[in-house]
Amino acid sequence: MLLKPDAVQRGLVGEIVRRFEDRGLKLVAMKMLRVSRSLAESYYAEHKGKAFFEPLMAYISSGPVVAMVLEGDGSVALVRTMMGKTNAAEAEPGTIRGDYGLTIGRNVIHGSDGPESAKREIGFFFKPDELHEYRRIDEAWLRE
Ligand code: DAT
Ligand code: MG
């Protein structure tokens, strides 16, 4: 997932990471970087040609982002649920977008929409040796 430039500028990084950590998802990689125009275009290639593509490119490359990889049972779907609807205006309170976002064009966070896209997107930001394998001390208490 990515904490988008508005999340960084608004000081929401810690709060959002805390939600995932509290839920029991394991943080296995994290990095702050500036997304270049060309990286943004490849990353969001599926949206090329759509009306919101140019504003999306400008937004995502407008400041540093924080990229991270979270691991855990059903983590891809769980992260999407915790993020809330794409349009923050419609996102349920209690979700990240529903608590911190107001519009679709500044919706705070990106999360992969499936295991295949997760694999692809992780490759944009991390080398294999930047993904860490370790045990959290509470792992035994997160599942039966
Ligand atoms: P998500 O980020 O929930 O996976 P998406 O992949 O459909 O949503 O779109 C990627 C981003 O593009 C989204 O976070 C915000 C922007 N976007 C999508 N649909 C839009 C629309 N109809 N108008 C403006 N921006 C939009
Ligand atoms: Mg998407």
CSV table of N, CA, C and O in Angstrom, one decimal, residues 1-4 7 12-30 66-84 94-100 107-112 134 136 138-139 142-143:
chain,number,residue,atom,x,y,z
A,1,MET,N,0.8,-1.2,0.0
A,1,MET,CA,0.0,0.0,0.0
A,1,MET,C,0.9,1.2,0.0
A,1,MET,O,2.1,1.2,0.3
A,2,LEU,N,0.2,2.4,-0.3
A,2,LEU,CA,0.9,3.7,-0.4
A,2,LEU,C,0.2,4.6,0.5
A,2,LEU,O,-1.1,4.7,0.3
A,3,LEU,N,0.9,5.4,1.3
A,3,LEU,CA,0.3,6.6,1.9
A,3,LEU,C,0.6,7.7,1.0
A,3,LEU,O,1.7,8.0,0.7
A,4,LYS,N,-0.5,8.3,0.4
A,4,LYS,CA,-0.3,9.3,-0.7
A,4,LYS,C,0.2,10.6,-0.1
A,4,LYS,O,0.2,10.8,1.1
A,7,ALA,N,-1.5,12.3,2.8
A,7,ALA,CA,-1.3,11.6,4.1
A,7,ALA,C,0.0,12.1,4.8
A,7,ALA,O,0.0,12.4,6.0
A,12,LEU,N,-0.5,12.2,8.8
A,12,LEU,CA,-1.3,11.0,9.2
A,12,LEU,C,-0.6,9.7,9.1
A,12,LEU,O,-1.2,8.7,9.3
A,13,VAL,N,0.7,9.7,8.8
A,13,VAL,CA,1.4,8.5,8.6
A,13,VAL,C,1.4,7.6,9.8
A,13,VAL,O,1.0,6.4,9.7
A,14,GLY,N,1.7,8.1,10.9
A,14,GLY,CA,1.8,7.3,12.1
A,14,GLY,C,0.4,6.7,12.5
A,14,GLY,O,0.3,5.6,12.8
A,15,GLU,N,-0.6,7.6,12.4
A,15,GLU,CA,-2.0,7.1,12.7
A,15,GLU,C,-2.4,6.0,11.8
A,15,GLU,O,-3.0,5.0,12.3
A,16,ILE,N,-2.1,6.1,10.6
A,16,ILE,CA,-2.6,5.0,9.6
A,16,ILE,C,-1.8,3.7,9.8
A,16,ILE,O,-2.3,2.6,9.9
A,17,VAL,N,-0.5,3.9,10.0
A,17,VAL,CA,0.4,2.7,10.2
A,17,VAL,C,-0.1,2.0,11.5
A,17,VAL,O,-0.2,0.8,11.6
A,18,ARG,N,-0.4,2.8,12.5
A,18,ARG,CA,-0.9,2.2,13.8
A,18,ARG,C,-2.1,1.4,13.6
A,18,ARG,O,-2.2,0.3,14.2
A,19,ARG,N,-3.0,1.8,12.8
A,19,ARG,CA,-4.3,1.0,12.6
A,19,ARG,C,-4.0,-0.4,12.1
A,19,ARG,O,-4.5,-1.4,12.5
A,20,PHE,N,-3.0,-0.5,11.1
A,20,PHE,CA,-2.7,-1.8,10.5
A,20,PHE,C,-1.9,-2.6,11.5
A,20,PHE,O,-2.2,-3.8,11.7
A,21,GLU,N,-1.0,-2.0,12.3
A,21,GLU,CA,-0.3,-2.7,13.3
A,21,GLU,C,-1.2,-3.2,14.4
A,21,GLU,O,-1.1,-4.4,14.8
A,22,ASP,N,-2.1,-2.4,14.8
A,22,ASP,CA,-3.1,-2.8,15.9
A,22,ASP,C,-4.0,-3.9,15.4
A,22,ASP,O,-4.3,-4.8,16.2
A,23,ARG,N,-4.3,-4.0,14.1
A,23,ARG,CA,-5.2,-5.0,13.6
A,23,ARG,C,-4.5,-6.4,13.6
A,23,ARG,O,-5.1,-7.4,13.6
A,24,GLY,N,-3.1,-6.3,13.6
A,24,GLY,CA,-2.4,-7.6,13.6
A,24,GLY,C,-1.6,-7.8,12.4
A,24,GLY,O,-1.0,-8.9,12.2
A,25,LEU,N,-1.8,-6.9,11.4
A,25,LEU,CA,-1.0,-7.1,10.2
A,25,LEU,C,0.5,-6.8,10.4
A,25,LEU,O,0.8,-5.9,11.2
A,26,LYS,N,1.3,-7.6,9.8
A,26,LYS,CA,2.8,-7.4,10.0
A,26,LYS,C,3.4,-6.5,9.0
A,26,LYS,O,3.3,-6.8,7.8
A,27,LEU,N,4.1,-5.5,9.4
A,27,LEU,CA,4.8,-4.6,8.5
A,27,LEU,C,6.1,-5.3,8.1
A,27,LEU,O,6.9,-5.6,9.0
A,28,VAL,N,6.2,-5.6,6.8
A,28,VAL,CA,7.5,-6.3,6.4
A,28,VAL,C,8.4,-5.4,5.5
A,28,VAL,O,9.5,-5.8,5.2
A,29,ALA,N,7.9,-4.2,5.1
A,29,ALA,CA,8.7,-3.3,4.3
A,29,ALA,C,8.1,-1.9,4.4
A,29,ALA,O,6.9,-1.8,4.4
A,30,MET,N,9.0,-0.9,4.4
A,30,MET,CA,8.5,0.5,4.5
A,30,MET,C,9.5,1.4,4.0
A,30,MET,O,10.7,1.3,4.3
A,66,VAL,N,4.7,7.3,1.3
A,66,VAL,CA,5.3,6.2,2.1
A,66,VAL,C,4.7,4.9,1.6
A,66,VAL,O,3.5,4.7,1.6
A,67,ALA,N,5.6,4.0,1.1
A,67,ALA,CA,5.2,2.7,0.5
A,67,ALA,C,5.4,1.7,1.6
A,67,ALA,O,6.4,1.7,2.3
A,68,MET,N,4.5,0.7,1.7
A,68,MET,CA,4.7,-0.3,2.7
A,68,MET,C,4.1,-1.6,2.2
A,68,MET,O,3.2,-1.7,1.4
A,69,VAL,N,4.6,-2.7,2.8
A,69,VAL,CA,4.1,-4.0,2.5
A,69,VAL,C,3.6,-4.6,3.9
A,69,VAL,O,4.4,-4.6,4.9
A,70,LEU,N,2.4,-5.1,3.9
A,70,LEU,CA,1.8,-5.6,5.1
A,70,LEU,C,1.5,-7.1,4.8
A,70,LEU,O,1.0,-7.4,3.7
A,71,GLU,N,1.7,-7.9,5.8
A,71,GLU,CA,1.5,-9.4,5.6
A,71,GLU,C,0.6,-9.9,6.7
A,71,GLU,O,0.6,-9.4,7.8
A,72,GLY,N,-0.3,-10.8,6.3
A,72,GLY,CA,-1.2,-11.4,7.3
A,72,GLY,C,-2.3,-12.1,6.6
A,72,GLY,O,-2.5,-11.9,5.4
A,73,ASP,N,-3.1,-12.9,7.3
A,73,ASP,CA,-4.2,-13.7,6.7
A,73,ASP,C,-5.1,-12.8,6.0
A,73,ASP,O,-5.6,-11.8,6.6
A,74,GLY,N,-5.3,-13.0,4.7
A,74,GLY,CA,-6.2,-12.2,3.9
A,74,GLY,C,-5.9,-10.7,3.9
A,74,GLY,O,-6.8,-9.8,3.8
A,75,SER,N,-4.6,-10.4,3.9
A,75,SER,CA,-4.2,-9.0,4.1
A,75,SER,C,-4.6,-8.1,3.0
A,75,SER,O,-5.0,-6.9,3.3
A,76,VAL,N,-4.6,-8.6,1.8
A,76,VAL,CA,-5.0,-7.7,0.6
A,76,VAL,C,-6.4,-7.2,0.8
A,76,VAL,O,-6.7,-6.0,0.8
A,77,ALA,N,-7.4,-8.1,1.0
A,77,ALA,CA,-8.8,-7.7,1.2
A,77,ALA,C,-9.0,-6.9,2.5
A,77,ALA,O,-9.8,-6.0,2.5
A,78,LEU,N,-8.3,-7.3,3.5
A,78,LEU,CA,-8.5,-6.6,4.8
A,78,LEU,C,-8.0,-5.1,4.7
A,78,LEU,O,-8.7,-4.2,5.2
A,79,VAL,N,-6.9,-4.9,4.0
A,79,VAL,CA,-6.4,-3.5,3.8
A,79,VAL,C,-7.5,-2.7,3.0
A,79,VAL,O,-7.8,-1.6,3.4
A,80,ARG,N,-8.0,-3.4,2.0
A,80,ARG,CA,-9.0,-2.7,1.2
A,80,ARG,C,-10.3,-2.3,2.1
A,80,ARG,O,-10.8,-1.2,2.0
A,81,THR,N,-10.7,-3.2,2.9
A,81,THR,CA,-11.8,-3.0,3.8
A,81,THR,C,-11.5,-1.8,4.7
A,81,THR,O,-12.3,-0.9,5.0
A,82,MET,N,-10.3,-1.8,5.3
A,82,MET,CA,-9.9,-0.8,6.2
A,82,MET,C,-9.7,0.6,5.6
A,82,MET,O,-9.9,1.6,6.2
A,83,MET,N,-9.4,0.5,4.3
A,83,MET,CA,-9.3,1.8,3.5
A,83,MET,C,-10.6,2.5,3.3
A,83,MET,O,-10.7,3.7,3.3
A,84,GLY,N,-11.6,1.7,3.0
A,84,GLY,CA,-12.9,2.2,2.6
A,84,GLY,C,-13.0,2.5,1.1
A,84,GLY,O,-12.1,2.3,0.4
A,94,GLY,N,-15.0,5.2,10.2
A,94,GLY,CA,-14.3,4.1,10.8
A,94,GLY,C,-13.3,3.5,9.8
A,94,GLY,O,-12.4,2.8,10.2
A,95,THR,N,-13.5,3.8,8.5
A,95,THR,CA,-12.4,3.4,7.5
A,95,THR,C,-11.4,4.6,7.4
A,95,THR,O,-11.7,5.7,7.9
A,96,ILE,N,-10.3,4.3,6.8
A,96,ILE,CA,-9.2,5.3,6.8
A,96,ILE,C,-9.7,6.5,5.9
A,96,ILE,O,-9.7,7.7,6.3
A,97,ARG,N,-10.3,6.2,4.7
A,97,ARG,CA,-10.8,7.2,3.9
A,97,ARG,C,-12.0,7.9,4.5
A,97,ARG,O,-12.2,9.1,4.3
A,98,GLY,N,-12.8,7.2,5.2
A,98,GLY,CA,-14.0,7.7,5.8
A,98,GLY,C,-13.7,8.6,7.0
A,98,GLY,O,-14.5,9.4,7.4
A,99,ASP,N,-12.5,8.4,7.6
A,99,ASP,CA,-12.1,9.2,8.8
A,99,ASP,C,-11.2,10.4,8.4
A,99,ASP,O,-11.2,11.4,9.1
A,100,TYR,N,-10.4,10.2,7.3
A,100,TYR,CA,-9.4,11.2,7.0
A,100,TYR,C,-9.6,11.9,5.6
A,100,TYR,O,-8.9,12.9,5.3
A,107,ASN,N,-7.6,11.0,-1.7
A,107,ASN,CA,-8.2,9.9,-0.9
A,107,ASN,C,-7.2,9.2,0.0
A,107,ASN,O,-7.4,8.0,0.4
A,108,VAL,N,-6.0,9.8,0.3
A,108,VAL,CA,-5.1,9.5,1.4
A,108,VAL,C,-4.3,8.2,1.2
A,108,VAL,O,-3.1,8.2,1.6
A,109,ILE,N,-4.9,7.2,0.6
A,109,ILE,CA,-4.2,5.9,0.7
A,109,ILE,C,-4.5,5.1,-0.6
A,109,ILE,O,-5.6,5.2,-1.2
A,110,HIS,N,-3.5,4.3,-1.0
A,110,HIS,CA,-3.7,3.3,-2.1
A,110,HIS,C,-3.4,1.9,-1.5
A,110,HIS,O,-2.5,1.7,-0.7
A,111,GLY,N,-4.2,0.9,-1.9
A,111,GLY,CA,-4.0,-0.4,-1.5
A,111,GLY,C,-4.2,-1.3,-2.7
A,111,GLY,O,-5.1,-1.1,-3.5
A,112,SER,N,-3.4,-2.3,-2.9
A,112,SER,CA,-3.5,-3.3,-4.0
A,112,SER,C,-4.9,-3.9,-4.0
A,112,SER,O,-5.4,-4.2,-2.9
A,134,TYR,N,10.2,-12.0,9.7
A,134,TYR,CA,10.4,-12.1,11.2
A,134,TYR,C,9.1,-12.4,11.8
A,134,TYR,O,8.1,-12.4,11.2
A,136,ARG,N,6.3,-11.6,14.7
A,136,ARG,CA,5.8,-10.7,15.8
A,136,ARG,C,5.6,-11.5,17.0
A,136,ARG,O,5.1,-12.6,17.0
A,138,ASP,N,3.3,-11.2,19.1
A,138,ASP,CA,1.9,-11.5,19.4
A,138,ASP,C,1.3,-12.5,18.4
A,138,ASP,O,0.1,-12.7,18.4
A,139,GLU,N,2.1,-13.1,17.5
A,139,GLU,CA,1.5,-13.9,16.5
A,139,GLU,C,0.6,-15.0,17.0
A,139,GLU,O,-0.4,-15.4,16.4
A,142,LEU,N,-3.0,-14.1,17.7
A,142,LEU,CA,-3.9,-13.4,16.6
A,142,LEU,C,-4.7,-14.4,15.9
A,142,LEU,O,-5.6,-14.1,15.1
A,143,ARG,N,-4.5,-15.7,16.1
A,143,ARG,CA,-5.3,-16.8,15.4
A,143,ARG,C,-5.3,-18.0,16.3
A,143,ARG,O,-4.5,-18.1,17.2
